[in-house]
Amino acid sequence: MILLRILLFAILTAFALGGLAGQSPEKRKTSPRAPQALERAEALRQSDPASAIGVLSELIQSRPSTQELTEAFLLLGDIYADIGQPELALGRYARALEVLPAGQNLLAASLYQRRGEVNRELGDLAAARTDFARCLSLAPALSAQKTACQEGLADLEASENNLSLSQSYYQQAQDSRPTDSVLQVRVNAKRADVYLQQNDLVNSANSLNQALEKVPRAQALPPDDSRELISANTNLRSAVIKAAPNLDREITEVLPAAPIPLLATDNFARFQTLRELGRLPEAERQLRDALQQLDSLTPAEISTEIYAAGADYYLDRRQPTRAAEIYRAYTVANDRLLAEKREEVNQLAAVLRAQQDVDLGLKDLSAAEAESQFLSQQVSLQRWLIYLLAASLLGALVLVAIILRNVRKRRRANQELLLRNLQTRMNPHFIFNSLNSINNYIARQDERSANRYLGRFAKLMRNVLDQSGKDFVPLAEELEQLALYLELEKERFGEQFRYQLVSPAAAESLEVPLNLPPMILQPFVENAIWHGLRYRPEGGALEVRLCAEGRETYLEIIDNGIGRARSAALKTANQLAHRSTGVATTQKRLELINEHYGTRYWLHIEDAFPAEEFVGTRVRLALGRSPHSGAAPSSFTPEKQAPFVP
């Protein structure tokens, strides 16, 4: 009787589930606001790329149609390419190709053409060649897209010094769109450079003159095309004056209403070449013409270069008054250039912040798609249950087992998503302090320090982005990343602290290699510097070392700063209102990693020198057994290091 009741209950449950199974999961619908969002993002692309990225992030999270999703990723890639982030652009183009609807050959050709340009910029010429070939196979004949692919292939062949083949592709591009004046200007300028590489000054001069003749009278050239024309003219002008003066023609003979930047750079190129040849009176005339043509609308980079050369020339000619006058104009132009560079840095910071929102949105979208797929699987399972549970109780038991297995899988997936989320919150923790330092250098007009600091910061950010998709990295790689971060902090604080870091070679010498979650050490080092060492009047020391006790291996981070208690007492009301979550987030990551991967990481924080005036802080991280590293390490010989002085 009990078995009959259980069977009856199972059958009724199956029919109830069958009714629910008839409900289809929510399908992706076209958002009525998607076209407006794409148009708004396109309008903001040049003036405010960070806002454009924000608009596209909201659109992606709204689950639009696949066509709109493809166009959103395509535009995201274009924005990143515009602001000089080719790696990010390449990733967005790849996502666009993943969701591209079938049969969209023209859109696919456009994506491959853009990917080819980015791969060429990154130096991956083989991948660029493959992308351009796919573009040519997909683009319709005589279309603007096919012409763009031919021009991209021509640029690629020129970069590989296949100059004759490059000229052939340029000719095809010109023949396919003879009425496109902007394209004719750009391609003729490029051909002039290629002819110059072939030492064919006659054809180079002819190509440049054809480019000048095609310059539109009623509209300005796009900035990239204008730079291409200026570069070709400068290169050819120097070669012609030196080797073939009979080919030299004034720009105004070919293009009477030439743009001011083109005229100024032409006269400047003549000045530099004539000065190099020792023809100083002629050179000075060209310099005067170049200086007279500069105004507030001339690009700051061009004005700065010409003013600097002019001041140098007149100083060399023993005319200090004239040199000082030009130098004053140089300082004004240089201030304008520095302001533009500062704006670029601020824009990059805003874009990086917007990029974090995009990454989180993509994770949410992936989770939603995974959940939708999971629900679809459940619907299919429930339809089968109608027949299985009606036949026997065994079918009901099988169903329970399947549901429990799916619940466990979903729980594991949720843990992985939470780990990714915590890691994503850790990665940008130190970015904004570094950007403030760069801005400070620029404000002080310390261009060399700003460039040096920005180069190190860019390398560090590139490594952070490379690690963002990894759950674990080798200990040696994590130490190398930490060394980069310490170099940046040392650059910022100067003699305020010194540090000693265990070398990556020591980590590689372990019998069994160890792995760490990425960015796990940086929050503790940052806390040691910002909350301990920087408050010590005479400066302090920081040490990161690797040590072993028995079968356990530890990483220790020791500083002789003011300690946690005094640091908390020094905090302002505003700092107390802002609760730092770096250490708490790290501890949460370690707990989840131990649970998820079966590792044995644990963390202990204490005062390093309790009896001293500056008690400092000691952070001990037990490495335990990390994934892919086998058993716990059996032996380790630490490096010989100088003793730590509190």
XYZ file of C-alpha atoms in Angstrom:
646
model
C 0.000 0.000 0.000
C 2.814 2.390 0.885
C 4.570 1.548 -2.393
C 1.302 2.171 -4.285
C 0.918 5.578 -2.623
C 4.509 6.520 -3.471
C 3.974 5.424 -7.080
C 0.718 7.410 -7.315
C 2.421 10.498 -5.856
C 5.308 10.123 -8.305
C 2.884 9.883 -11.275
C 0.944 12.988 -10.145
C 4.226 14.854 -9.643
C 5.366 13.806 -13.106
C 2.199 15.166 -14.707
C 2.579 18.413 -12.748
C 6.172 18.727 -13.912
C 5.029 17.902 -17.424
C 2.674 20.862 -17.323
C 5.538 23.097 -16.268
C 7.721 21.573 -18.945
C 5.333 22.809 -21.584
C 6.363 26.355 -20.729
C 9.191 27.430 -23.016
C 12.066 29.351 -21.533
C 12.211 33.034 -22.255
C 13.621 33.667 -25.697
C 15.996 36.477 -26.605
C 14.000 39.309 -28.111
C 15.022 42.346 -30.048
C 15.285 45.337 -27.717
C 13.407 48.325 -29.124
C 16.125 50.612 -27.715
C 19.065 48.725 -29.214
C 19.342 50.775 -32.463
C 19.207 54.014 -30.487
C 21.875 52.708 -28.082
C 24.176 51.783 -30.981
C 23.672 55.215 -32.578
C 24.371 56.959 -29.270
C 27.529 54.935 -28.692
C 28.711 55.746 -32.231
C 28.091 59.453 -31.585
C 30.130 59.310 -28.337
C 32.911 57.190 -29.849
C 35.355 60.048 -30.516
C 34.383 62.629 -27.882
C 33.738 60.371 -24.851
C 34.803 56.742 -25.413
C 34.248 55.799 -21.750
C 30.573 56.826 -21.948
C 30.242 54.993 -25.269
C 31.603 51.829 -23.620
C 29.094 52.282 -20.790
C 26.205 52.534 -23.256
C 27.354 49.359 -25.040
C 27.808 47.530 -21.720
C 24.177 48.257 -20.791
C 23.053 47.114 -24.236
C 24.975 43.826 -23.969
C 23.482 43.107 -20.530
C 19.964 43.735 -21.876
C 20.279 40.506 -23.953
C 19.579 41.972 -27.415
C 19.287 40.004 -30.649
C 22.375 38.283 -32.034
C 22.607 40.885 -34.824
C 22.599 43.753 -32.330
C 24.983 41.890 -30.019
C 27.408 41.430 -32.920
C 27.245 45.118 -33.811
C 27.779 46.069 -30.142
C 30.946 43.949 -29.886
C 32.138 45.300 -33.245
C 31.735 48.897 -32.074
C 33.455 48.063 -28.771
C 36.414 46.721 -30.730
C 36.533 49.875 -32.869
C 36.562 52.082 -29.748
C 39.420 50.139 -28.163
C 41.337 50.297 -31.447
C 40.798 54.093 -31.570
C 42.309 54.630 -28.095
C 45.325 52.383 -28.676
C 44.232 49.196 -26.870
C 44.721 46.586 -29.627
C 44.590 43.550 -27.308
C 41.166 44.566 -25.982
C 39.990 45.352 -29.521
C 41.059 41.899 -30.710
C 39.078 40.236 -27.913
C 35.907 42.149 -28.764
C 36.199 41.315 -32.473
C 36.577 37.644 -31.511
C 33.380 37.835 -29.418
C 31.579 39.485 -32.341
C 32.593 36.608 -34.624
C 31.359 34.097 -32.013
C 27.814 35.527 -31.982
C 27.688 36.540 -35.669
C 24.453 35.298 -37.301
C 24.802 32.970 -40.277
C 24.727 34.517 -43.738
C 26.095 37.942 -42.707
C 29.009 37.867 -45.148
C 29.500 41.635 -45.408
C 29.576 42.037 -41.611
C 31.932 39.056 -41.317
C 34.238 40.605 -43.942
C 34.274 43.864 -41.972
C 35.189 41.992 -38.780
C 38.034 40.080 -40.452
C 39.357 43.304 -42.010
C 39.430 45.010 -38.605
C 41.033 41.958 -37.003
C 43.675 41.993 -39.732
C 44.513 45.635 -39.024
C 44.836 44.979 -35.272
C 46.931 41.826 -35.763
C 49.225 43.759 -38.109
C 49.597 46.471 -35.477
C 50.454 43.825 -32.865
C 53.065 42.281 -35.176
C 51.200 38.996 -35.743
C 51.604 39.163 -39.514
C 50.587 35.545 -40.176
C 47.248 36.036 -38.408
C 46.775 39.367 -40.189
C 47.352 37.728 -43.574
C 44.783 35.014 -42.756
C 42.206 37.616 -41.686
C 42.664 39.729 -44.829
C 42.377 36.614 -47.019
C 39.070 35.690 -45.334
C 37.859 39.247 -45.792
C 38.608 39.133 -49.533
C 36.762 35.819 -49.889
C 33.634 37.156 -48.125
C 33.399 40.782 -49.350
C 31.330 41.447 -52.501
C 33.235 42.519 -55.607
C 33.822 46.286 -55.995
C 32.546 46.922 -52.451
C 34.180 49.391 -50.092
C 34.911 46.473 -47.753
C 36.866 44.595 -50.431
C 38.852 47.751 -51.162
C 39.691 48.110 -47.464
C 40.954 44.502 -47.409
C 43.123 45.122 -50.494
C 44.598 48.209 -48.841
C 45.230 46.232 -45.633
C 47.056 43.525 -47.581
C 49.120 46.217 -49.335
C 50.132 47.676 -45.951
C 51.038 44.174 -44.748
C 53.226 43.448 -47.781
C 54.939 46.832 -47.407
C 55.744 46.074 -43.755
C 57.319 42.763 -44.868
C 59.328 44.584 -47.584
C 57.410 42.898 -50.435
C 57.299 46.257 -52.181
C 56.267 45.196 -55.709
C 53.374 43.081 -54.392
C 52.383 45.945 -52.121
C 52.200 48.323 -55.110
C 49.996 45.798 -56.937
C 47.452 45.682 -54.098
C 47.476 49.487 -53.782
C 46.734 49.745 -57.516
C 43.799 47.324 -57.156
C 42.395 49.408 -54.308
C 42.670 52.616 -56.350
C 41.120 51.062 -59.471
C 38.130 49.710 -57.522
C 37.070 53.151 -56.198
C 38.424 55.889 -58.483
C 35.933 58.543 -57.287
C 36.751 58.201 -53.565
C 39.054 61.216 -53.160
C 39.961 60.496 -49.527
C 41.007 56.931 -50.398
C 42.997 58.204 -53.402
C 44.869 60.691 -51.191
C 45.691 58.064 -48.574
C 46.743 55.329 -51.004
C 48.834 57.679 -53.181
C 50.647 58.900 -50.045
C 51.397 55.302 -49.061
C 52.574 54.484 -52.580
C 54.913 57.476 -52.483
C 56.549 56.001 -49.363
C 56.865 52.564 -51.005
C 58.427 54.085 -54.147
C 60.827 55.960 -51.879
C 61.853 52.646 -50.283
C 62.510 51.394 -53.826
C 64.716 54.475 -54.493
C 62.331 55.478 -57.320
C 62.195 59.232 -56.656
C 60.374 60.051 -59.912
C 57.386 57.783 -59.243
C 57.454 58.732 -55.558
C 57.165 62.423 -56.463
C 54.398 61.670 -59.001
C 52.405 59.672 -56.424
C 52.750 62.449 -53.857
C 51.640 65.091 -56.391
C 48.620 62.928 -57.268
C 47.785 62.690 -53.567
C 47.991 66.480 -53.212
C 45.805 67.015 -56.291
C 43.105 64.741 -54.824
C 42.878 66.537 -51.455
C 39.182 67.508 -51.041
C 38.571 71.241 -51.225
C 35.286 71.298 -49.301
C 36.154 69.021 -46.371
C 39.063 68.315 -44.050
C 40.957 65.060 -44.292
C 40.468 62.579 -41.438
C 43.316 62.941 -38.848
C 44.941 59.592 -39.721
C 44.898 60.340 -43.447
C 46.292 63.836 -42.829
C 49.181 62.366 -40.824
C 49.814 59.853 -43.623
C 50.051 62.665 -46.198
C 52.301 64.819 -43.986
C 54.636 61.879 -43.324
C 54.932 60.995 -47.014
C 55.604 64.628 -47.965
C 58.260 65.040 -45.248
C 60.086 61.835 -46.241
C 60.060 62.646 -49.942
C 60.984 66.328 -49.519
C 64.229 65.479 -47.729
C 65.211 62.851 -50.317
C 64.422 65.097 -53.299
C 66.377 68.098 -52.008
C 69.393 65.889 -51.390
C 69.367 63.715 -54.506
C 67.042 65.177 -57.183
C 66.385 68.934 -56.793
C 64.809 69.048 -60.255
C 61.831 67.066 -58.904
C 61.186 69.536 -56.081
C 57.898 71.443 -56.401
C 56.232 73.824 -54.001
C 53.076 72.402 -52.432
C 51.096 75.488 -53.417
C 51.858 74.782 -57.084
C 49.994 71.475 -56.807
C 47.530 72.375 -54.042
C 46.967 76.161 -53.865
C 44.757 75.968 -50.739
C 46.959 73.523 -48.840
C 46.133 72.965 -45.121
C 48.310 74.931 -42.691
C 49.837 71.813 -40.989
C 50.910 70.489 -44.384
C 52.510 73.798 -45.385
C 54.252 74.214 -42.041
C 55.648 70.674 -41.988
C 56.769 71.007 -45.624
C 58.759 74.158 -44.879
C 60.113 72.555 -41.710
C 61.285 69.478 -43.650
C 63.021 71.774 -46.141
C 64.650 73.694 -43.285
C 66.001 70.538 -41.646
C 67.416 69.177 -44.902
C 68.982 72.480 -45.982
C 70.481 72.985 -42.539
C 71.939 69.491 -42.699
C 73.466 70.344 -46.112
C 74.957 73.584 -44.722
C 72.806 75.872 -46.886
C 71.947 78.090 -43.921
C 70.467 81.209 -45.638
C 67.975 79.048 -47.549
C 67.277 77.008 -44.441
C 66.547 80.157 -42.428
C 64.024 81.351 -45.031
C 62.187 78.028 -44.826
C 62.234 78.204 -41.022
C 60.755 81.723 -41.059
C 57.980 80.550 -43.374
C 57.245 77.547 -41.139
C 57.106 79.733 -38.008
C 54.806 82.270 -39.674
C 52.370 79.521 -40.685
C 51.873 78.214 -37.131
C 48.730 79.251 -35.299
C 46.516 78.065 -32.448
C 44.780 75.545 -34.741
C 48.028 73.807 -35.709
C 48.396 70.443 -33.908
C 50.406 70.889 -30.712
C 52.904 68.167 -31.624
C 53.807 69.932 -34.895
C 54.026 73.377 -33.265
C 56.193 72.091 -30.403
C 58.661 70.397 -32.751
C 59.024 73.417 -35.049
C 59.369 75.937 -32.190
C 61.982 73.766 -30.459
C 64.044 73.444 -33.641
C 63.707 77.184 -34.321
C 64.931 78.156 -30.859
C 67.851 75.773 -31.219
C 68.754 77.169 -34.647
C 68.756 80.835 -33.601
C 70.654 80.022 -30.437
C 73.242 78.268 -32.587
C 73.361 81.338 -34.877
C 74.080 83.563 -31.830
C 70.723 85.362 -31.922
C 69.595 84.918 -28.299
C 66.786 87.495 -28.485
C 65.086 85.726 -31.399
C 65.747 82.329 -29.767
C 64.117 83.500 -26.532
C 61.075 84.818 -28.428
C 60.601 81.476 -30.174
C 61.205 79.578 -26.948
C 58.344 81.459 -25.284
C 56.076 80.321 -28.106
C 57.439 76.805 -27.586
C 56.457 76.819 -23.905
C 52.884 77.811 -24.825
C 52.665 75.032 -27.430
C 54.278 72.536 -25.059
C 51.763 73.406 -22.335
C 48.990 72.713 -24.836
C 50.617 69.397 -25.749
C 50.950 68.396 -22.091
C 47.282 69.267 -21.513
C 46.333 67.004 -24.414
C 48.480 64.184 -23.016
C 46.903 64.665 -19.583
C 43.465 64.432 -21.165
C 44.524 61.207 -22.898
C 45.640 59.720 -19.554
C 42.352 60.727 -17.908
C 40.449 59.265 -20.831
C 42.411 56.015 -20.537
C 41.627 55.839 -16.817
C 37.920 56.322 -17.538
C 38.043 53.636 -20.222
C 39.729 51.164 -17.851
C 37.005 51.779 -15.281
C 34.339 51.255 -17.939
C 36.176 48.105 -19.059
C 35.676 46.572 -15.600
C 31.914 47.151 -15.956
C 31.979 45.501 -19.380
C 33.807 42.452 -18.001
C 31.317 42.115 -15.166
C 28.453 42.504 -17.627
C 29.884 39.771 -19.842
C 30.191 37.472 -16.831
C 26.553 38.168 -15.934
C 25.547 37.504 -19.531
C 27.457 34.215 -19.550
C 25.802 33.223 -16.282
C 22.364 34.068 -17.694
C 23.042 32.038 -20.829
C 24.268 29.131 -18.717
C 21.112 29.350 -16.614
C 18.934 29.454 -19.742
C 20.700 26.406 -21.098
C 20.262 24.687 -17.757
C 16.523 25.433 -17.774
C 16.227 24.071 -21.313
C 17.866 20.870 -20.186
C 15.443 20.696 -17.269
C 12.479 21.068 -19.621
C 13.718 18.166 -21.718
C 14.305 16.033 -18.643
C 10.835 16.780 -17.278
C 9.183 15.660 -20.510
C 10.930 12.332 -20.211
C 9.885 12.052 -16.575
C 6.217 11.954 -17.574
C 6.772 8.557 -19.154
C 9.427 7.248 -16.758
C 7.520 8.013 -13.558
C 4.256 6.661 -14.999
C 5.979 3.334 -15.719
C 7.785 2.767 -12.416
C 9.074 4.248 -9.249
C 12.588 3.611 -10.499
C 12.185 6.414 -12.996
C 11.401 8.813 -10.132
C 14.569 7.747 -8.318
C 16.612 8.291 -11.478
C 15.085 11.749 -11.798
C 16.061 12.620 -8.216
C 19.623 11.516 -8.881
C 19.814 13.639 -12.036
C 18.422 16.707 -10.265
C 20.882 16.339 -7.371
C 23.779 16.023 -9.808
C 22.671 19.169 -11.655
C 22.321 21.051 -8.364
C 25.888 20.109 -7.435
C 27.130 21.198 -10.854
C 25.282 24.489 -10.560
C 26.686 25.074 -7.072
C 30.198 24.431 -8.397
C 29.570 26.830 -11.282
C 28.337 29.492 -8.840
C 31.492 29.054 -6.743
C 33.628 29.535 -9.852
C 31.686 32.683 -10.780
C 32.129 34.052 -7.242
C 35.873 33.381 -7.414
C 36.044 35.204 -10.748
C 34.100 38.109 -9.275
C 36.440 38.388 -6.267
C 39.488 38.195 -8.527
C 38.036 40.905 -10.795
C 37.582 43.147 -7.753
C 41.190 42.556 -6.695
C 42.783 43.356 -10.085
C 42.007 47.117 -10.327
C 42.722 47.786 -6.611
C 45.991 49.638 -7.241
C 45.348 51.167 -10.695
C 44.053 54.557 -9.591
C 47.009 55.444 -7.306
C 49.363 54.749 -10.216
C 47.316 56.959 -12.580
C 47.448 59.761 -10.009
C 51.241 59.494 -9.966
C 51.380 59.743 -13.768
C 49.094 62.771 -13.656
C 51.375 64.344 -11.026
C 54.437 63.928 -13.255
C 52.577 65.498 -16.185
C 51.398 68.390 -14.013
C 55.044 69.022 -13.048
C 55.999 68.766 -16.773
C 58.373 65.920 -15.899
C 57.817 64.192 -19.243
C 60.723 61.767 -18.911
C 59.592 60.475 -15.505
C 56.000 60.304 -16.720
C 57.030 58.267 -19.772
C 59.210 55.939 -17.695
C 56.490 55.444 -15.078
C 53.800 54.998 -17.757
C 55.921 52.355 -19.527
C 56.284 50.311 -16.333
C 52.627 50.802 -15.510
C 51.596 49.643 -18.998
C 53.726 46.485 -18.608
C 52.155 45.807 -15.223
C 48.637 46.321 -16.616
C 49.379 44.032 -19.555
C 50.441 41.289 -17.104
C 47.328 41.895 -14.971
C 45.089 41.534 -18.035
C 46.963 38.371 -19.079
C 46.365 36.856 -15.626
C 42.729 37.952 -15.349
C 41.432 34.762 -16.973
C 43.589 32.380 -14.935
C 42.718 30.661 -11.664
C 46.353 29.984 -10.743
C 49.758 31.197 -11.882
C 53.251 29.839 -11.088
C 54.832 31.251 -7.941
C 57.751 32.626 -9.991
C 55.323 34.544 -12.242
C 53.492 35.992 -9.219
C 56.845 37.134 -7.763
C 57.787 38.776 -11.062
C 54.442 40.604 -11.052
C 55.059 41.705 -7.450
C 58.528 42.970 -8.423
C 56.958 45.185 -11.114
C 54.499 46.586 -8.574
C 57.280 47.282 -6.037
C 59.297 49.108 -8.699
C 56.310 51.401 -9.311
C 55.854 52.054 -5.583
C 59.600 52.665 -5.179
C 59.405 55.183 -8.040
C 56.537 56.908 -6.273
C 57.900 57.003 -2.689
C 61.644 57.299 -3.405
C 63.691 56.739 -0.252
C 60.600 56.445 1.933
C 61.112 52.687 1.980
C 63.439 49.963 0.717
C 62.520 46.414 -0.093
C 63.992 42.949 -0.516
C 62.111 40.403 -2.625
C 62.785 36.704 -3.008
C 63.929 36.084 -6.558
C 61.729 34.119 -8.987
C 64.707 31.803 -9.494
C 64.334 30.637 -5.894
C 60.710 29.707 -6.567
C 61.724 27.813 -9.700
C 64.306 25.845 -7.735
C 61.652 24.044 -5.684
C 61.521 20.291 -6.203
C 57.776 20.526 -6.789
C 56.599 23.764 -8.449
C 54.021 25.813 -6.562
C 51.092 27.807 -7.957
C 49.223 30.744 -6.448
C 45.965 32.521 -7.205
C 46.896 35.666 -9.204
C 47.147 39.003 -7.346
C 47.082 37.247 -3.934
C 50.212 38.918 -2.504
C 49.800 42.468 -3.811
C 47.111 43.662 -1.295
C 49.372 42.785 1.673
C 52.382 44.539 0.130
C 50.211 47.569 -0.651
C 48.915 47.683 2.945
C 52.476 47.441 4.271
C 53.602 50.427 2.173
C 50.541 52.672 2.429
C 49.481 51.970 6.034
C 52.792 51.145 7.670
C 56.001 52.288 6.005
C 54.943 55.658 4.634
C 54.153 56.933 8.149
C 57.614 56.043 9.457
C 59.635 59.311 9.532
C 63.028 57.977 8.488
C 61.674 55.394 6.046
C 61.394 51.676 6.531
C 62.019 48.307 4.979
C 59.881 45.612 3.424
C 60.898 41.994 2.859
C 59.119 39.203 0.983
C 60.771 35.855 1.598
C 60.179 32.170 1.050
C 60.787 29.822 3.951
C 60.081 26.256 4.994
C 59.229 24.505 8.268
C 59.079 20.765 8.069
C 56.956 19.809 5.080
C 55.254 23.209 4.878
C 56.376 26.114 2.663
C 55.484 29.697 3.538
C 55.637 33.133 2.019
C 56.273 35.867 4.554
C 55.734 39.607 4.029
C 57.466 41.572 6.789
C 57.667 45.333 7.280
C 58.989 47.506 10.073
C 56.327 50.187 9.726
C 54.235 51.741 12.472
C 51.987 48.695 12.843
C 48.278 48.086 12.490
C 47.159 49.752 15.732
C 48.998 53.054 15.157
C 47.936 53.087 11.524
C 44.270 52.771 12.541
C 44.719 55.592 15.064
C 46.099 57.902 12.365
C 43.138 57.463 10.028
C 40.948 60.479 9.342
C 37.163 60.427 9.652
C 36.877 60.070 5.884
C 39.325 57.142 5.862
C 37.431 55.472 8.726
C 34.188 55.835 6.766
C 35.809 54.006 3.844
C 36.233 50.401 4.872
C 39.153 48.715 3.076
C 38.172 45.277 1.798
C 41.448 44.147 0.198
C 42.530 41.743 2.976
C 38.979 40.525 3.619
C 38.493 39.844 -0.085
C 41.766 37.919 -0.187
C 40.772 35.786 2.813
C 37.410 35.058 1.188
C 39.196 34.037 -2.031
C 41.457 31.662 -0.109
C 38.474 30.047 1.666
C 36.643 29.517 -1.630
C 39.773 28.204 -3.344
C 40.412 25.724 -0.532
C 36.818 24.517 -0.717
C 36.680 24.419 -4.511
C 40.077 22.944 -5.348
C 40.928 21.034 -2.194
C 43.977 23.211 -1.421
C 45.402 24.043 2.014
C 46.188 27.754 1.906
C 45.945 29.581 5.219
C 46.802 33.076 6.387
C 48.185 34.481 9.658
C 48.804 38.191 10.439
C 50.672 39.421 13.523
C 52.989 42.172 14.776
C 56.497 41.542 13.458
C 58.534 43.211 16.245
C 56.313 43.568 19.368
C 59.176 44.841 21.558
C 60.291 47.591 19.154
C 59.046 51.159 18.777
C 57.796 50.338 15.309
C 56.144 46.963 15.691
C 55.636 46.419 11.954
C 53.499 43.622 10.533
C 54.180 40.029 9.536
C 51.871 38.259 7.067
C 52.443 34.530 6.708
C 50.799 32.656 3.831
C 51.061 28.866 3.954
C 51.177 27.546 0.423
C 50.080 24.004 1.252
C 49.300 21.900 -1.820
C 48.312 23.967 -4.880
C 46.625 22.545 -8.002
C 48.860 20.867 -10.594
C 51.769 20.749 -8.143
C 51.434 17.215 -6.792
C 52.219 16.523 -3.137
C 53.435 19.101 -0.654
C 57.075 20.107 -1.111
C 59.479 17.883 0.745
C 62.526 20.141 0.906
C 63.566 23.701 0.239
C 66.819 25.608 0.675
C 66.086 29.310 1.195
C 68.249 31.989 -0.378
C 70.956 33.538 1.752
C 69.732 37.036 2.566
C 70.854 39.809 4.862
C 69.067 39.764 8.253
C 65.999 41.991 8.527
C 66.626 45.059 10.688
C 63.514 46.464 12.419
